[in-house]
PDB file of N, CA and C in Angstrom:
ATOM      1  N   MET A   1     107.519 145.697  83.314  1.00  0.00           N
ATOM      2  CA  MET A   1     106.981 144.986  84.460  1.00  0.00           C
ATOM      3  C   MET A   1     107.372 143.509  84.350  1.00  0.00           C
ATOM      4  N   LYS A   2     108.031 143.018  85.376  1.00  0.00           N
ATOM      5  CA  LYS A   2     108.446 141.620  85.385  1.00  0.00           C
ATOM      6  C   LYS A   2     107.393 140.774  86.096  1.00  0.00           C
ATOM      7  N   THR A   3     107.235 139.581  85.598  1.00  0.00           N
ATOM      8  CA  THR A   3     106.310 138.662  86.267  1.00  0.00           C
ATOM      9  C   THR A   3     107.096 137.784  87.230  1.00  0.00           C
ATOM     10  N   HIS A   4     106.466 137.440  88.299  1.00  0.00           N
ATOM     11  CA  HIS A   4     107.096 136.590  89.307  1.00  0.00           C
ATOM     12  C   HIS A   4     106.660 135.149  89.074  1.00  0.00           C
ATOM     13  N   PRO A   5     107.567 134.229  89.179  1.00  0.00           N
ATOM     14  CA  PRO A   5     107.167 132.824  89.011  1.00  0.00           C
ATOM     15  C   PRO A   5     106.290 132.386  90.181  1.00  0.00           C
ATOM     16  N   GLN A   6     105.298 131.605  89.859  1.00  0.00           N
ATOM     17  CA  GLN A   6     104.396 131.134  90.903  1.00  0.00           C
ATOM     18  C   GLN A   6     105.008 129.923  91.589  1.00  0.00           C
ATOM     19  N   PHE A   7     104.671 129.779  92.851  1.00  0.00           N
ATOM     20  CA  PHE A   7     105.141 128.635  93.623  1.00  0.00           C
ATOM     21  C   PHE A   7     104.280 127.434  93.252  1.00  0.00           C
ATOM     22  N   ASN A   8     104.899 126.359  92.879  1.00  0.00           N
ATOM     23  CA  ASN A   8     104.171 125.171  92.463  1.00  0.00           C
ATOM     24  C   ASN A   8     103.767 124.368  93.696  1.00  0.00           C
ATOM     25  N   LEU A   9     102.486 124.431  94.039  1.00  0.00           N
ATOM     26  CA  LEU A   9     102.004 123.710  95.221  1.00  0.00           C
ATOM     27  C   LEU A   9     102.043 122.204  95.017  1.00  0.00           C
ATOM     28  N   LEU A  10     101.948 121.766  93.769  1.00  0.00           N
ATOM     29  CA  LEU A  10     102.002 120.335  93.505  1.00  0.00           C
ATOM     30  C   LEU A  10     103.368 119.765  93.868  1.00  0.00           C
ATOM     31  N   ALA A  11     104.399 120.579  93.741  1.00  0.00           N
ATOM     32  CA  ALA A  11     105.748 120.110  94.058  1.00  0.00           C
ATOM     33  C   ALA A  11     105.903 119.831  95.549  1.00  0.00           C
ATOM     34  N   ILE A  12     105.105 120.473  96.380  1.00  0.00           N
ATOM     35  CA  ILE A  12     105.148 120.240  97.829  1.00  0.00           C
ATOM     36  C   ILE A  12     104.036 119.281  98.255  1.00  0.00           C
ATOM     37  N   GLY A  13     102.839 119.487  97.758  1.00  0.00           N
ATOM     38  CA  GLY A  13     101.680 118.720  98.201  1.00  0.00           C
ATOM     39  C   GLY A  13     101.733 117.252  97.847  1.00  0.00           C
ATOM     40  N   PHE A  14     102.208 116.940  96.655  1.00  0.00           N
ATOM     41  CA  PHE A  14     102.231 115.545  96.221  1.00  0.00           C
ATOM     42  C   PHE A  14     103.181 114.695  97.058  1.00  0.00           C
ATOM     43  N   PRO A  15     104.418 115.106  97.293  1.00  0.00           N
ATOM     44  CA  PRO A  15     105.288 114.296  98.160  1.00  0.00           C
ATOM     45  C   PRO A  15     104.777 114.188  99.596  1.00  0.00           C
ATOM     46  N   VAL A  16     104.114 115.234 100.080  1.00  0.00           N
ATOM     47  CA  VAL A  16     103.553 115.179 101.435  1.00  0.00           C
ATOM     48  C   VAL A  16     102.450 114.131 101.495  1.00  0.00           C
ATOM     49  N   LYS A  17     101.595 114.093 100.475  1.00  0.00           N
ATOM     50  CA  LYS A  17     100.534 113.084 100.446  1.00  0.00           C
ATOM     51  C   LYS A  17     101.115 111.675 100.371  1.00  0.00           C
ATOM     52  N   ILE A  18     102.162 111.504  99.591  1.00  0.00           N
ATOM     53  CA  ILE A  18     102.801 110.194  99.495  1.00  0.00           C
ATOM     54  C   ILE A  18     103.404 109.797 100.842  1.00  0.00           C
ATOM     55  N   ALA A  19     104.053 110.740 101.519  1.00  0.00           N
ATOM     56  CA  ALA A  19     104.654 110.450 102.825  1.00  0.00           C
ATOM     57  C   ALA A  19     103.585 110.085 103.847  1.00  0.00           C
ATOM     58  N   ILE A  20     102.470 110.801 103.845  1.00  0.00           N
ATOM     59  CA  ILE A  20     101.376 110.492 104.768  1.00  0.00           C
ATOM     60  C   ILE A  20     100.809 109.105 104.468  1.00  0.00           C
ATOM     61  N   GLY A  21     100.701 108.771 103.192  1.00  0.00           N
ATOM     62  CA  GLY A  21     100.221 107.444 102.811  1.00  0.00           C
ATOM     63  C   GLY A  21     101.141 106.337 103.288  1.00  0.00           C
ATOM     64  N   PHE A  22     102.458 106.536 103.132  1.00  0.00           N
ATOM     65  CA  PHE A  22     103.412 105.528 103.593  1.00  0.00           C
ATOM     66  C   PHE A  22     103.363 105.365 105.105  1.00  0.00           C
ATOM     67  N   VAL A  23     103.247 106.460 105.828  1.00  0.00           N
ATOM     68  CA  VAL A  23     103.153 106.376 107.291  1.00  0.00           C
ATOM     69  C   VAL A  23     101.888 105.620 107.686  1.00  0.00           C
ATOM     70  N   GLY A  24     100.788 105.905 107.001  1.00  0.00           N
ATOM     71  CA  GLY A  24      99.546 105.191 107.282  1.00  0.00           C
ATOM     72  C   GLY A  24      99.657 103.706 107.012  1.00  0.00           C
ATOM     73  N   ILE A  25     100.297 103.356 105.906  1.00  0.00           N
ATOM     74  CA  ILE A  25     100.482 101.944 105.574  1.00  0.00           C
ATOM     75  C   ILE A  25     101.346 101.253 106.622  1.00  0.00           C
ATOM     76  N   ILE A  26     102.396 101.922 107.067  1.00  0.00           N
ATOM     77  CA  ILE A  26     103.278 101.331 108.082  1.00  0.00           C
ATOM     78  C   ILE A  26     102.525 101.112 109.391  1.00  0.00           C
ATOM     79  N   LEU A  27     101.728 102.091 109.805  1.00  0.00           N
ATOM     80  CA  LEU A  27     100.974 101.953 111.054  1.00  0.00           C
ATOM     81  C   LEU A  27      99.938 100.837 110.961  1.00  0.00           C
ATOM     82  N   ILE A  28      99.237 100.779 109.847  1.00  0.00           N
ATOM     83  CA  ILE A  28      98.218  99.746 109.681  1.00  0.00           C
ATOM     84  C   ILE A  28      98.864  98.365 109.586  1.00  0.00           C
ATOM     85  N   ALA A  29      99.981  98.271 108.863  1.00  0.00           N
ATOM     86  CA  ALA A  29     100.655  96.978 108.717  1.00  0.00           C
ATOM     87  C   ALA A  29     101.169  96.472 110.059  1.00  0.00           C
ATOM     88  N   SER A  30     101.672  97.367 110.900  1.00  0.00           N
ATOM     89  CA  SER A  30     102.160  96.927 112.206  1.00  0.00           C
ATOM     90  C   SER A  30     101.012  96.426 113.077  1.00  0.00           C
ATOM     91  N   ALA A  31      99.857  97.061 112.988  1.00  0.00           N
ATOM     92  CA  ALA A  31      98.701  96.604 113.757  1.00  0.00           C
ATOM     93  C   ALA A  31      98.202  95.261 113.230  1.00  0.00           C
ATOM     94  N   ILE A  32      98.190  95.096 111.927  1.00  0.00           N
ATOM     95  CA  ILE A  32      97.719  93.848 111.335  1.00  0.00           C
ATOM     96  C   ILE A  32      98.678  92.705 111.654  1.00  0.00           C
ATOM     97  N   MET A  33      99.967  92.975 111.635  1.00  0.00           N
ATOM     98  CA  MET A  33     100.944  91.910 111.880  1.00  0.00           C
ATOM     99  C   MET A  33     100.843  91.369 113.305  1.00  0.00           C
ATOM    100  N   GLY A  34     100.546  92.235 114.266  1.00  0.00           N
ATOM    101  CA  GLY A  34     100.359  91.755 115.635  1.00  0.00           C
ATOM    102  C   GLY A  34      99.203  90.780 115.724  1.00  0.00           C
ATOM    103  N   ARG A  35      98.101  91.122 115.101  1.00  0.00           N
ATOM    104  CA  ARG A  35      96.933  90.243 115.095  1.00  0.00           C
ATOM    105  C   ARG A  35      97.206  88.977 114.287  1.00  0.00           C
ATOM    106  N   PHE A  36      97.920  89.118 113.185  1.00  0.00           N
ATOM    107  CA  PHE A  36      98.243  87.972 112.334  1.00  0.00           C
ATOM    108  C   PHE A  36      99.097  86.957 113.082  1.00  0.00           C
ATOM    109  N   LYS A  37     100.048  87.433 113.886  1.00  0.00           N
ATOM    110  CA  LYS A  37     100.884  86.520 114.677  1.00  0.00           C
ATOM    111  C   LYS A  37     100.037  85.725 115.664  1.00  0.00           C
ATOM    112  N   GLU A  38      99.082  86.400 116.298  1.00  0.00           N
ATOM    113  CA  GLU A  38      98.205  85.711 117.243  1.00  0.00           C
ATOM    114  C   GLU A  38      97.385  84.632 116.543  1.00  0.00           C
ATOM    115  N   GLU A  39      96.841  84.962 115.389  1.00  0.00           N
ATOM    116  CA  GLU A  39      96.012  84.004 114.662  1.00  0.00           C
ATOM    117  C   GLU A  39      96.823  82.805 114.188  1.00  0.00           C
ATOM    118  N   ILE A  40      98.042  83.048 113.737  1.00  0.00           N
ATOM    119  CA  ILE A  40      98.894  81.946 113.289  1.00  0.00           C
ATOM    120  C   ILE A  40      99.242  81.031 114.456  1.00  0.00           C
ATOM    121  N   SER A  41      99.568  81.612 115.611  1.00  0.00           N
ATOM    122  CA  SER A  41      99.898  80.773 116.769  1.00  0.00           C
ATOM    123  C   SER A  41      98.682  79.977 117.236  1.00  0.00           C
ATOM    124  N   LEU A  42      97.497  80.581 117.176  1.00  0.00           N
ATOM    125  CA  LEU A  42      96.287  79.840 117.532  1.00  0.00           C
ATOM    126  C   LEU A  42      96.030  78.709 116.544  1.00  0.00           C
ATOM    127  N   ALA A  43      96.257  78.958 115.281  1.00  0.00           N
ATOM    128  CA  ALA A  43      96.041  77.925 114.269  1.00  0.00           C
ATOM    129  C   ALA A  43      97.003  76.762 114.466  1.00  0.00           C
ATOM    130  N   PHE A  44      98.268  77.063 114.731  1.00  0.00           N
ATOM    131  CA  PHE A  44      99.237  75.984 114.934  1.00  0.00           C
ATOM    132  C   PHE A  44      98.963  75.215 116.220  1.00  0.00           C
ATOM    133  N   SER A  45      98.486  75.896 117.251  1.00  0.00           N
ATOM    134  CA  SER A  45      98.155  75.163 118.478  1.00  0.00           C
ATOM    135  C   SER A  45      96.938  74.267 118.259  1.00  0.00           C
ATOM    136  N   ALA A  46      95.981  74.725 117.461  1.00  0.00           N
ATOM    137  CA  ALA A  46      94.822  73.881 117.151  1.00  0.00           C
ATOM    138  C   ALA A  46      95.234  72.682 116.312  1.00  0.00           C
ATOM    139  N   ILE A  47      96.145  72.889 115.383  1.00  0.00           N
ATOM    140  CA  ILE A  47      96.633  71.781 114.554  1.00  0.00           C
ATOM    141  C   ILE A  47      97.406  70.780 115.408  1.00  0.00           C
ATOM    142  N   SER A  48      98.202  71.279 116.358  1.00  0.00           N
ATOM    143  CA  SER A  48      98.973  70.360 117.208  1.00  0.00           C
ATOM    144  C   SER A  48      98.060  69.546 118.124  1.00  0.00           C
ATOM    145  N   LYS A  49      96.904  70.091 118.495  1.00  0.00           N
ATOM    146  CA  LYS A  49      95.954  69.326 119.305  1.00  0.00           C
ATOM    147  C   LYS A  49      95.322  68.199 118.492  1.00  0.00           C
ATOM    148  N   ILE A  50      95.149  68.425 117.196  1.00  0.00           N
ATOM    149  CA  ILE A  50      94.547  67.398 116.335  1.00  0.00           C
ATOM    150  C   ILE A  50      95.497  66.226 116.165  1.00  0.00           C
ATOM    151  N   PHE A  51      96.770  66.524 115.941  1.00  0.00           N
ATOM    152  CA  PHE A  51      97.746  65.461 115.686  1.00  0.00           C
ATOM    153  C   PHE A  51      98.433  65.157 116.965  1.00  0.00           C
TER     154      PHE A  51
END
């Protein structure tokens, strides 16, 4: 009787989790950068009003 090798779920699941994490980071970073640009422009306009 021969034994069959088992399919290693870690070999598939781990890269999928990493890919999902990277996609999440990219989506969150793009949302944060839009807000960050607005805040920086507001800060520079406030500074230009002072000087």
